[in-house]
Amino acid sequence: MSKKLKIVTIGGGSSYTPELIEGFINRHKELPISEIWLVDILEGKEKLEIVGAMAKRMVKAAGINCSIHLTLDRKEALKGADFVTTQLRVGLLDARILDERIPLSHGMIGQETNGAGGIFKALRTIPVILDIVADMKALCPEAWLINFTNPAGMVTEAVLQYGDWDKVIGLCNIPVNAVFEEADMLGRKPQELFFKFAGINHLHWHTVVDQKGNDLTKELIDVQFGKESDGRSIVANISNNSYLYKQVENLQMVPCPYHRYYYMTDAMLDEELAGFNKNGTRAEKVKQIETELFELYKDPTLDYKPQQLAERGGARYSDAACEIINAIYNDKRTIMTVSTRNNGTITDLPPESAVEVTCLITGDGPLPFNFGSFQPQIRGLLQLMKAMEELTIKAAITGDRGTLLQAFTANPLITSGNSAELVMEELLAAHKPYLPKFDA
Ligand code: G6P
C-alpha cells in the first residue's frame, strides 16, 4: 500500500495528544501518515498551540516525514481525511466540574460518565458529534470515525442510530488496561492470555483463558478481589477497586472498575464525598493536573510524552486509537475490545445498539467474537443500563424533558422522585449554553 494517510483529531488541544502522536510515531513504518490535523475551538486555541508545538517537536525528533497542522476550522481539516478521531469535551473541564459537583451536593454520585453527570455529558456531546458526522458525510465520506469522547458507548450508539454512519468505533482504555494489569496479577504476559469482554462501555464483564484453553477467570477474581488483594485499581481515576468478595466470587465473570459505582454505591459515595469535602471533585484535580502538564508542554526542549501524563485516567487510550487505525489500514485482525454495533453478539440487547465487546479489527472494521446471553445476575443490570442509555440518547436528540426524567428514573445512581427532578433541573440550568435543544 502506498497511500499517504490524513488523520484529523478533533479536540486536538487535549493534554492526551502527545500520547496519540507517540502512538503514530511508533507505528510509522506500518502506517504511512503524511498529515495530522489537530482541530480545536477558539476557547481551546492556547492549549492547541502549546500541545501542537510539542507535537511538531515530537515528529521532528523522530525524524519522520509527517506534517502537523493546527486549525480552528474543522471543515478545512476534514477535507479528504482517512481517519477522524474525536477527543473533545463540550464545555471543557468546567462543565465536568458541574456534572460532578451538583449531584454530590445532593448526596448522589457525581461522576464524569456515570449517574446524573454522565447523562449530562451525553446530552452536551451527542449533538456536537452528530454535527461532525454531518461534516464527514460531505467532506470525507470514506473516513472512519474513532471516538473516544465520553460517554463513549452512548456517543457511538448515537452515531450508529441517529447519524446514519456505520464507520464508527468507540474506544475505551479500561479493557486495554485490564489486559496489561490483570495479566500481571496472574503472573502472566498479556500475549499468553485471551480476554473476552462483553457489555457496554464502562459496564462490561470479562473472562480469561490461557493458550491451552484453561479458564483463569475464578483465579483472576480471587487475586484481584479476594483476601490477598491489595485493592489496587487498573485506572488512575478510580483509586480503589475492592469489592465485597461474596458479591463477586460467583459472578463467573470479572467486573470492571466502574462496577464499583453499582456494586459498592455507598462506599463509592462516601469516598467521593470525603474527597469532595477535602480537595474538591476529580474534575478539579484533573484541572490541576492539566495545568501542570501544559506547563511541561511549554518547555521548548520537551519532545517526548512526559511520564506525568499517566496521572490521567485515560492513559493508553490514544495508543489504542493508533492501533485500531493501524489494524484497519493493514487489515491486521488485531484482537481489541471496542464499542460497535451489537448485531446479535449479545442476545440480551437490541441488535442495533452499541455494545463493548472483544473483536477482531479487520480492514472492514470490528468483527465481534460471538458472546450469547448473560446469567441473570449480570443481565438485569446490563439491560437496565442499556435502556437508560437509549432514553438519554433520545433526550439528547429531542430535548424532551419527560424522556430525560425517565433516563434519570432508570439510573440506579440517581435517587428517585423529587430529588431526581431537582438535580435534573439544576443541571439543565447550569449547562444551558450547551443544551440548545432544551431551550423550549
Ligand atoms: C478512565 C475512563 C475514561 C475516562 C478517564 C477519566 O480511564 O476509561 O473514559 O476518560 O478514566 O480520567 P480523568 O483523569 O479525566 O479523571
Tab-separated table of C-alpha atoms and ligand atoms in Angstrom:
chain	number	residue	atom	x	y	z
A	1	MET	CA	0.000	0.000	0.000
A	2	SER	CA	1.436	3.350	-0.911
A	3	LYS	CA	-1.364	5.711	0.029
A	4	LYS	CA	-0.461	8.626	2.281
A	5	LEU	CA	-2.869	8.954	5.166
A	6	LYS	CA	-4.505	12.048	6.559
A	7	ILE	CA	-5.559	11.936	10.212
A	8	VAL	CA	-7.812	14.557	11.802
A	9	THR	CA	-8.094	14.838	15.586
A	10	ILE	CA	-10.971	16.936	16.882
A	11	GLY	CA	-10.219	18.224	20.352
A	12	GLY	CA	-6.557	18.290	19.294
A	13	GLY	CA	-5.669	20.694	22.131
A	14	SER	CA	-6.243	17.903	24.682
A	15	SER	CA	-3.496	17.024	27.149
A	16	TYR	CA	-3.706	13.443	25.792
A	17	THR	CA	-2.472	14.479	22.309
A	18	PRO	CA	1.233	13.657	22.974
A	19	GLU	CA	0.263	10.007	23.537
A	20	LEU	CA	-1.544	9.986	20.203
A	21	ILE	CA	1.456	11.448	18.415
A	22	GLU	CA	3.757	8.972	20.147
A	23	GLY	CA	1.452	6.141	19.000
A	24	PHE	CA	1.643	7.263	15.375
A	25	ILE	CA	5.412	7.725	15.584
A	26	ASN	CA	5.829	4.208	16.991
A	27	ARG	CA	3.852	2.772	14.082
A	28	HIS	CA	5.204	4.953	11.283
A	29	LYS	CA	6.783	2.008	9.433
A	30	GLU	CA	3.379	0.326	9.023
A	31	LEU	CA	1.200	3.433	8.916
A	32	PRO	CA	2.212	5.965	6.251
A	33	ILE	CA	0.696	9.088	7.789
A	34	SER	CA	1.673	12.221	5.929
A	35	GLU	CA	-0.613	14.747	7.636
A	36	ILE	CA	-2.043	15.094	11.140
A	37	TRP	CA	-4.562	17.891	11.612
A	38	LEU	CA	-5.230	18.969	15.193
A	39	VAL	CA	-8.543	20.836	15.393
A	40	ASP	CA	-9.934	22.801	18.317
A	41	ILE	CA	-12.321	25.623	19.108
A	42	LEU	CA	-11.476	29.240	19.933
A	43	GLU	CA	-11.599	28.604	23.717
A	44	GLY	CA	-9.016	25.845	23.253
A	45	LYS	CA	-6.688	27.859	20.996
A	46	GLU	CA	-3.959	28.444	23.564
A	47	LYS	CA	-3.801	24.773	24.537
A	48	LEU	CA	-3.880	23.751	20.874
A	49	GLU	CA	-0.882	25.959	20.154
A	50	ILE	CA	1.092	24.633	23.126
A	51	VAL	CA	0.414	20.944	22.529
A	52	GLY	CA	0.600	21.430	18.746
A	53	ALA	CA	4.091	22.907	19.039
A	54	MET	CA	5.050	19.934	21.171
A	55	ALA	CA	3.585	17.519	18.586
A	56	LYS	CA	5.744	19.186	15.933
A	57	ARG	CA	8.846	18.756	18.121
A	58	MET	CA	7.996	15.077	18.696
A	59	VAL	CA	7.634	14.371	14.971
A	60	LYS	CA	10.838	16.264	14.191
A	61	ALA	CA	12.791	14.413	16.883
A	62	ALA	CA	11.513	11.102	15.479
A	63	GLY	CA	12.753	12.147	12.047
A	64	ILE	CA	9.574	11.108	10.271
A	65	ASN	CA	8.024	12.773	7.289
A	66	CYS	CA	4.663	13.936	8.594
A	67	SER	CA	3.278	17.452	8.793
A	68	ILE	CA	1.288	18.696	11.778
A	69	HIS	CA	-1.432	21.260	11.078
A	70	LEU	CA	-3.188	23.312	13.759
A	71	THR	CA	-6.565	24.814	12.952
A	72	LEU	CA	-9.825	26.119	14.364
A	73	ASP	CA	-11.513	25.370	11.026
A	74	ARG	CA	-12.973	21.877	11.338
A	75	LYS	CA	-14.320	21.783	7.794
A	76	GLU	CA	-10.967	22.686	6.271
A	77	ALA	CA	-9.318	19.921	8.304
A	78	LEU	CA	-11.876	17.231	7.423
A	79	LYS	CA	-11.455	17.539	3.650
A	80	GLY	CA	-10.225	14.185	2.344
A	81	ALA	CA	-9.457	12.729	5.789
A	82	ASP	CA	-8.885	8.975	6.077
A	83	PHE	CA	-9.387	8.699	9.824
A	84	VAL	CA	-11.034	11.145	12.221
A	85	THR	CA	-10.516	10.817	15.956
A	86	THR	CA	-12.690	12.676	18.455
A	87	GLN	CA	-11.414	13.559	21.930
A	88	LEU	CA	-13.356	16.748	22.584
A	89	ARG	CA	-15.027	17.899	25.787
A	90	VAL	CA	-18.064	20.140	25.244
A	91	GLY	CA	-17.970	22.907	27.878
A	92	LEU	CA	-14.393	21.963	28.795
A	93	LEU	CA	-13.467	20.817	32.301
A	94	ASP	CA	-15.673	23.488	33.889
A	95	ALA	CA	-18.735	21.610	32.629
A	96	ARG	CA	-17.389	18.367	34.103
A	97	ILE	CA	-16.912	20.122	37.454
A	98	LEU	CA	-20.638	20.966	37.426
A	99	ASP	CA	-21.533	17.377	36.429
A	100	GLU	CA	-19.657	16.131	39.469
A	101	ARG	CA	-20.451	18.884	41.991
A	102	ILE	CA	-24.203	19.247	41.512
A	103	PRO	CA	-25.192	15.587	42.136
A	104	LEU	CA	-22.700	15.339	45.017
A	105	SER	CA	-24.195	18.417	46.642
A	106	HIS	CA	-27.488	16.456	46.718
A	107	GLY	CA	-25.828	13.350	48.149
A	108	MET	CA	-25.685	11.456	44.835
A	109	ILE	CA	-22.717	10.022	42.925
A	110	GLY	CA	-21.101	12.829	40.910
A	111	GLN	CA	-19.002	11.234	38.187
A	112	GLU	CA	-17.809	12.005	34.665
A	113	THR	CA	-19.627	9.150	32.871
A	114	ASN	CA	-21.926	7.636	35.494
A	115	GLY	CA	-25.112	8.850	37.163
A	116	ALA	CA	-26.580	12.288	36.520
A	117	GLY	CA	-23.239	13.801	35.446
A	118	GLY	CA	-22.672	11.127	32.813
A	119	ILE	CA	-26.174	11.673	31.431
A	120	PHE	CA	-25.492	15.384	31.069
A	121	LYS	CA	-22.150	14.774	29.404
A	122	ALA	CA	-24.066	12.722	26.822
A	123	LEU	CA	-26.652	15.493	26.342
A	124	ARG	CA	-23.963	18.066	25.626
A	125	THR	CA	-21.817	15.824	23.434
A	126	ILE	CA	-24.186	13.885	21.173
A	127	PRO	CA	-25.441	16.857	19.096
A	128	VAL	CA	-21.862	18.040	18.540
A	129	ILE	CA	-20.690	14.593	17.402
A	130	LEU	CA	-23.662	14.336	15.035
A	131	ASP	CA	-22.647	17.714	13.541
A	132	ILE	CA	-19.156	16.323	12.988
A	133	VAL	CA	-20.654	13.257	11.274
A	134	ALA	CA	-22.698	15.544	9.015
A	135	ASP	CA	-19.469	17.334	8.037
A	136	MET	CA	-17.749	13.989	7.434
A	137	LYS	CA	-20.524	12.893	5.075
A	138	ALA	CA	-19.819	15.940	2.934
A	139	LEU	CA	-16.038	16.193	3.255
A	140	CYS	CA	-14.580	12.726	3.859
A	141	PRO	CA	-17.315	10.150	3.190
A	142	GLU	CA	-14.853	7.223	3.201
A	143	ALA	CA	-13.285	8.036	6.571
A	144	TRP	CA	-13.526	6.055	9.792
A	145	LEU	CA	-14.546	7.864	12.975
A	146	ILE	CA	-12.655	6.635	16.031
A	147	ASN	CA	-14.400	8.187	19.005
A	148	PHE	CA	-13.007	8.363	22.499
A	149	THR	CA	-15.117	11.286	23.666
A	150	ASN	CA	-17.135	10.161	26.657
A	151	PRO	CA	-19.596	8.705	27.298
A	152	ALA	CA	-18.019	6.660	24.510
A	153	GLY	CA	-20.707	3.960	24.338
A	154	MET	CA	-23.631	6.366	24.104
A	155	VAL	CA	-21.800	8.555	21.601
A	156	THR	CA	-21.128	5.505	19.396
A	157	GLU	CA	-24.748	4.383	19.621
A	158	ALA	CA	-25.979	7.883	18.744
A	159	VAL	CA	-23.787	7.904	15.625
A	160	LEU	CA	-24.994	4.433	14.583
A	161	GLN	CA	-28.681	5.057	15.260
A	162	TYR	CA	-29.183	8.732	14.539
A	163	GLY	CA	-26.144	9.716	12.472
A	164	ASP	CA	-26.724	7.139	9.748
A	165	TRP	CA	-22.973	6.453	9.764
A	166	ASP	CA	-21.625	2.901	10.144
A	167	LYS	CA	-17.907	3.584	10.053
A	168	VAL	CA	-17.629	4.449	13.736
A	169	ILE	CA	-15.719	2.719	16.518
A	170	GLY	CA	-15.964	3.689	20.185
A	171	LEU	CA	-12.847	3.272	22.208
A	172	CYS	CA	-12.119	2.971	25.914
A	173	ASN	CA	-8.907	2.264	27.805
A	174	ILE	CA	-10.463	0.090	30.532
A	175	PRO	CA	-10.190	-3.198	28.570
A	176	VAL	CA	-6.698	-2.200	27.402
A	177	ASN	CA	-5.571	-1.536	30.971
A	178	ALA	CA	-7.258	-4.701	32.219
A	179	VAL	CA	-5.315	-6.878	29.794
A	180	PHE	CA	-1.980	-5.415	30.934
A	181	GLU	CA	-2.637	-5.144	34.668
A	182	GLU	CA	-4.593	-8.357	35.137
A	183	ALA	CA	-2.070	-10.442	33.201
A	184	ASP	CA	0.463	-9.071	35.683
A	185	MET	CA	-1.773	-10.037	38.635
A	186	LEU	CA	-1.877	-13.592	37.235
A	187	GLY	CA	1.894	-13.629	36.796
A	188	ARG	CA	1.485	-13.983	33.011
A	189	LYS	CA	2.216	-11.959	29.907
A	190	PRO	CA	-0.748	-10.354	28.075
A	191	GLN	CA	0.053	-12.273	24.883
A	192	GLU	CA	-0.273	-15.600	26.733
A	193	LEU	CA	-3.922	-14.949	27.559
A	194	PHE	CA	-7.227	-14.396	25.780
A	195	PHE	CA	-9.563	-11.929	27.471
A	196	LYS	CA	-13.157	-11.892	26.261
A	197	PHE	CA	-15.151	-8.789	27.190
A	198	ALA	CA	-18.870	-8.198	26.760
A	199	GLY	CA	-21.255	-5.499	27.928
A	200	ILE	CA	-21.432	-1.781	27.325
A	201	ASN	CA	-18.905	0.991	27.836
A	202	HIS	CA	-17.849	1.308	31.494
A	203	LEU	CA	-20.108	-1.652	32.312
A	204	HIS	CA	-18.619	-4.773	30.819
A	205	TRP	CA	-17.595	-8.100	32.297
A	206	HIS	CA	-14.931	-10.479	31.081
A	207	THR	CA	-13.462	-13.953	31.198
A	208	VAL	CA	-9.871	-15.033	30.627
A	209	VAL	CA	-8.324	-18.249	29.347
A	210	ASP	CA	-4.724	-19.275	28.725
A	211	GLN	CA	-3.296	-20.668	25.497
A	212	LYS	CA	-4.312	-24.200	26.457
A	213	GLY	CA	-7.895	-23.098	26.981
A	214	ASN	CA	-7.732	-23.265	30.804
A	215	ASP	CA	-10.267	-20.865	32.279
A	216	LEU	CA	-8.472	-18.498	34.690
A	217	THR	CA	-11.499	-16.298	35.434
A	218	LYS	CA	-12.048	-17.506	39.005
A	219	GLU	CA	-8.329	-17.268	39.750
A	220	LEU	CA	-8.380	-13.679	38.497
A	221	ILE	CA	-11.422	-12.828	40.636
A	222	ASP	CA	-9.565	-14.277	43.623
A	223	VAL	CA	-6.251	-12.483	43.082
A	224	GLN	CA	-7.982	-9.227	42.281
A	225	PHE	CA	-10.780	-9.172	44.830
A	226	GLY	CA	-10.072	-11.973	47.335
A	227	LYS	CA	-8.312	-11.895	50.713
A	228	GLU	CA	-4.869	-11.307	49.228
A	229	SER	CA	-5.986	-8.378	47.069
A	230	ASP	CA	-4.351	-5.017	47.689
A	231	GLY	CA	-7.425	-3.252	46.205
A	232	ARG	CA	-5.298	-1.572	43.552
A	233	SER	CA	-7.199	-0.130	40.640
A	234	ILE	CA	-6.358	-0.574	36.981
A	235	VAL	CA	-7.189	3.084	36.253
A	236	ALA	CA	-5.841	6.267	37.838
A	237	ASN	CA	-9.235	7.941	38.273
A	238	ILE	CA	-10.763	5.196	40.458
A	239	SER	CA	-8.488	4.862	43.451
A	240	ASN	CA	-9.907	1.685	44.951
A	241	ASN	CA	-11.154	-1.371	43.128
A	242	SER	CA	-12.092	-3.641	46.024
A	243	TYR	CA	-15.452	-5.397	46.086
A	244	LEU	CA	-17.409	-7.338	48.632
A	245	TYR	CA	-15.838	-10.682	47.765
A	246	LYS	CA	-19.045	-12.659	48.384
A	247	GLN	CA	-20.796	-10.479	45.844
A	248	VAL	CA	-18.353	-11.116	43.013
A	249	GLU	CA	-16.974	-14.609	43.708
A	250	ASN	CA	-19.869	-16.312	41.937
A	251	LEU	CA	-20.358	-13.819	39.119
A	252	GLN	CA	-18.356	-16.145	36.848
A	253	MET	CA	-17.086	-13.042	35.083
A	254	VAL	CA	-14.715	-10.285	36.172
A	255	PRO	CA	-16.335	-6.878	36.712
A	256	CYS	CA	-14.643	-3.670	35.542
A	257	PRO	CA	-13.602	-0.817	37.897
A	258	TYR	CA	-16.747	1.186	37.076
A	259	HIS	CA	-18.927	-1.576	38.532
A	260	ARG	CA	-17.886	-0.261	41.890
A	261	TYR	CA	-20.386	2.572	41.398
A	262	TYR	CA	-23.173	-0.026	41.135
A	263	TYR	CA	-21.981	-2.859	43.406
A	264	MET	CA	-20.498	-0.640	46.143
A	265	THR	CA	-22.554	2.539	45.793
A	266	ASP	CA	-22.411	3.536	49.475
A	267	ALA	CA	-18.641	3.113	49.716
A	268	MET	CA	-18.142	4.981	46.440
A	269	LEU	CA	-20.353	7.839	47.551
A	270	ASP	CA	-18.556	8.064	50.903
A	271	GLU	CA	-15.190	8.157	49.101
A	272	GLU	CA	-16.390	10.801	46.644
A	273	LEU	CA	-17.915	12.964	49.374
A	274	ALA	CA	-14.770	12.709	51.517
A	275	GLY	CA	-12.586	13.732	48.558
A	276	PHE	CA	-15.039	16.444	47.557
A	277	ASN	CA	-15.078	17.974	51.045
A	278	LYS	CA	-11.294	17.826	51.302
A	279	ASN	CA	-9.901	18.664	47.835
A	280	GLY	CA	-12.885	19.120	45.526
A	281	THR	CA	-14.024	16.761	42.779
A	282	ARG	CA	-11.947	14.559	40.467
A	283	ALA	CA	-12.618	17.124	37.715
A	284	GLU	CA	-10.954	19.812	39.818
A	285	LYS	CA	-7.960	17.547	40.402
A	286	VAL	CA	-7.798	16.883	36.644
A	287	LYS	CA	-7.827	20.626	36.007
A	288	GLN	CA	-4.794	20.973	38.245
A	289	ILE	CA	-3.011	18.011	36.566
A	290	GLU	CA	-3.754	19.614	33.176
A	291	THR	CA	-2.291	22.945	34.232
A	292	GLU	CA	0.877	21.145	35.308
A	293	LEU	CA	1.010	19.150	32.068
A	294	PHE	CA	0.624	22.243	29.925
A	295	GLU	CA	3.426	23.939	31.871
A	296	LEU	CA	5.612	20.956	30.913
A	297	TYR	CA	4.428	21.015	27.307
A	298	LYS	CA	5.533	24.663	27.032
A	299	ASP	CA	9.168	23.607	27.508
A	300	PRO	CA	10.738	24.063	24.043
A	301	THR	CA	13.148	21.199	24.739
A	302	LEU	CA	10.429	18.649	25.574
A	303	ASP	CA	9.972	16.390	22.555
A	304	TYR	CA	8.564	13.194	24.120
A	305	LYS	CA	5.475	12.258	26.126
A	306	PRO	CA	6.170	13.067	29.790
A	307	GLN	CA	5.637	10.417	32.475
A	308	GLN	CA	3.185	12.719	34.326
A	309	LEU	CA	0.501	12.048	31.686
A	310	ALA	CA	-0.010	8.673	33.419
A	311	GLU	CA	-1.785	10.564	36.254
A	312	ARG	CA	-4.749	10.968	33.923
A	313	GLY	CA	-7.297	8.163	33.945
A	314	GLY	CA	-7.281	7.882	30.168
A	315	ALA	CA	-3.699	6.660	29.752
A	316	ARG	CA	-3.329	4.107	26.895
A	317	TYR	CA	-6.447	5.457	25.132
A	318	SER	CA	-4.660	7.264	22.381
A	319	ASP	CA	-2.202	4.465	21.784
A	320	ALA	CA	-5.149	2.090	21.362
A	321	ALA	CA	-6.660	4.515	18.827
A	322	CYS	CA	-3.442	4.368	16.803
A	323	GLU	CA	-3.537	0.569	16.938
A	324	ILE	CA	-7.142	0.498	15.674
A	325	ILE	CA	-6.185	2.728	12.755
A	326	ASN	CA	-3.179	0.514	12.065
A	327	ALA	CA	-5.344	-2.635	12.222
A	328	ILE	CA	-7.946	-1.204	9.819
A	329	TYR	CA	-5.409	0.171	7.365
A	330	ASN	CA	-3.330	-3.022	7.291
A	331	ASP	CA	-6.209	-5.474	7.872
A	332	LYS	CA	-4.216	-6.812	10.820
A	333	ARG	CA	-7.099	-8.629	12.520
A	334	THR	CA	-5.831	-7.439	15.887
A	335	ILE	CA	-7.858	-8.511	18.913
A	336	MET	CA	-9.223	-5.408	20.665
A	337	THR	CA	-12.280	-4.541	22.720
A	338	VAL	CA	-14.319	-1.677	21.271
A	339	SER	CA	-17.831	-0.276	21.090
A	340	THR	CA	-19.545	-1.371	17.899
A	341	ARG	CA	-22.982	-2.404	16.645
A	342	ASN	CA	-24.314	-5.417	18.546
A	343	ASN	CA	-25.770	-7.293	15.555
A	344	GLY	CA	-26.696	-10.246	17.763
A	345	THR	CA	-23.331	-10.584	19.529
A	346	ILE	CA	-25.082	-10.206	22.914
A	347	THR	CA	-28.545	-11.718	22.549
A	348	ASP	CA	-29.856	-9.900	25.644
A	349	LEU	CA	-29.534	-6.471	23.965
A	350	PRO	CA	-31.155	-4.941	20.864
A	351	PRO	CA	-29.244	-5.862	17.670
A	352	GLU	CA	-28.970	-2.230	16.565
A	353	SER	CA	-27.476	-0.914	19.809
A	354	ALA	CA	-23.805	-0.293	20.587
A	355	VAL	CA	-22.036	-2.849	22.769
A	356	GLU	CA	-18.465	-3.042	24.023
A	357	VAL	CA	-17.133	-6.442	23.024
A	358	THR	CA	-13.928	-8.170	22.054
A	359	CYS	CA	-13.437	-8.010	18.299
A	360	LEU	CA	-11.013	-8.711	15.506
A	361	ILE	CA	-10.193	-5.325	13.981
A	362	THR	CA	-10.117	-6.001	10.238
A	363	GLY	CA	-9.828	-3.862	7.127
A	364	ASP	CA	-13.626	-3.680	7.157
A	365	GLY	CA	-13.783	-2.662	10.818
A	366	PRO	CA	-14.592	-4.589	14.003
A	367	LEU	CA	-15.733	-8.209	13.774
A	368	PRO	CA	-17.084	-9.190	17.227
A	369	PHE	CA	-16.464	-12.568	18.804
A	370	ASN	CA	-19.887	-14.051	19.439
A	371	PHE	CA	-20.978	-13.844	23.068
A	372	GLY	CA	-24.580	-15.047	23.541
A	373	SER	CA	-26.544	-14.479	26.720
A	374	PHE	CA	-25.615	-13.406	30.264
A	375	GLN	CA	-26.619	-15.040	33.541
A	376	PRO	CA	-29.412	-13.121	35.363
A	377	GLN	CA	-27.003	-11.615	37.944
A	378	ILE	CA	-25.392	-9.662	35.086
A	379	ARG	CA	-28.241	-9.455	32.596
A	380	GLY	CA	-30.518	-7.411	34.861
A	381	LEU	CA	-28.144	-4.502	35.423
A	382	LEU	CA	-26.937	-4.567	31.814
A	383	GLN	CA	-30.425	-4.365	30.324
A	384	LEU	CA	-31.435	-1.614	32.732
A	385	MET	CA	-28.368	0.447	31.853
A	386	LYS	CA	-28.864	-0.055	28.121
A	387	ALA	CA	-32.450	1.183	28.467
A	388	MET	CA	-31.121	4.164	30.424
A	389	GLU	CA	-28.671	4.864	27.597
A	390	GLU	CA	-31.417	4.657	24.963
A	391	LEU	CA	-33.514	7.182	26.890
A	392	THR	CA	-30.548	9.506	27.378
A	393	ILE	CA	-29.665	9.451	23.674
A	394	LYS	CA	-33.281	10.101	22.736
A	395	ALA	CA	-33.404	13.033	25.164
A	396	ALA	CA	-30.174	14.433	23.671
A	397	ILE	CA	-31.691	14.293	20.180
A	398	THR	CA	-35.161	15.606	21.030
A	399	GLY	CA	-34.537	17.906	24.008
A	400	ASP	CA	-37.544	16.308	25.675
A	401	ARG	CA	-37.594	16.781	29.477
A	402	GLY	CA	-40.009	13.874	30.018
A	403	THR	CA	-37.647	11.427	28.289
A	404	LEU	CA	-34.751	12.845	30.293
A	405	LEU	CA	-36.627	12.328	33.547
A	406	GLN	CA	-37.252	8.705	32.514
A	407	ALA	CA	-33.498	8.270	31.977
A	408	PHE	CA	-32.899	9.756	35.434
A	409	THR	CA	-35.530	7.429	36.921
A	410	ALA	CA	-33.942	4.351	35.329
A	411	ASN	CA	-30.419	5.200	36.500
A	412	PRO	CA	-29.641	3.304	39.730
A	413	LEU	CA	-27.191	6.002	40.865
A	414	ILE	CA	-29.871	8.703	40.906
A	415	THR	CA	-32.215	8.897	43.863
A	416	SER	CA	-35.765	8.814	42.576
A	417	GLY	CA	-38.708	11.196	42.764
A	418	ASN	CA	-38.377	14.822	43.771
A	419	SER	CA	-34.619	14.757	44.202
A	420	ALA	CA	-34.157	13.346	40.679
A	421	GLU	CA	-36.159	16.200	39.213
A	422	LEU	CA	-34.374	18.754	41.372
A	423	VAL	CA	-30.905	17.612	40.248
A	424	MET	CA	-32.075	17.377	36.641
A	425	GLU	CA	-33.386	20.951	36.653
A	426	GLU	CA	-30.280	22.257	38.378
A	427	LEU	CA	-28.034	20.598	35.792
A	428	LEU	CA	-30.234	21.833	32.913
A	429	ALA	CA	-29.902	25.400	34.209
A	430	ALA	CA	-26.143	25.088	34.837
A	431	HIS	CA	-25.431	23.732	31.332
A	432	LYS	CA	-27.968	25.869	29.457
A	433	PRO	CA	-25.448	27.340	26.960
A	434	TYR	CA	-24.514	23.830	25.801
A	435	LEU	CA	-28.056	22.431	25.631
A	436	PRO	CA	-29.871	24.436	22.947
A	437	LYS	CA	-32.312	21.578	22.313
A	438	PHE	CA	-33.754	22.023	25.811
A	439	ASP	CA	-34.486	25.739	25.304
A	440	ALA	CA	-38.158	25.434	24.533
B	1	G6P	C1	-10.876	6.192	32.613
B	1	G6P	C2	-12.002	6.027	31.647
B	1	G6P	C3	-12.069	7.135	30.691
B	1	G6P	C4	-12.056	8.473	31.366
B	1	G6P	C5	-10.881	8.583	32.299
B	1	G6P	C6	-11.015	9.812	33.163
B	1	G6P	O1	-9.734	5.856	32.057
B	1	G6P	O2	-11.934	4.830	30.972
B	1	G6P	O3	-13.226	7.001	29.925
B	1	G6P	O4	-11.959	9.492	30.412
B	1	G6P	O5	-10.797	7.494	33.134
B	1	G6P	O6	-9.778	10.134	33.686
B	1	G6P	P1	-9.519	11.558	34.333
B	1	G6P	O7	-8.061	11.616	34.562
B	1	G6P	O8	-10.027	12.574	33.354
B	1	G6P	O9	-10.345	11.549	35.593
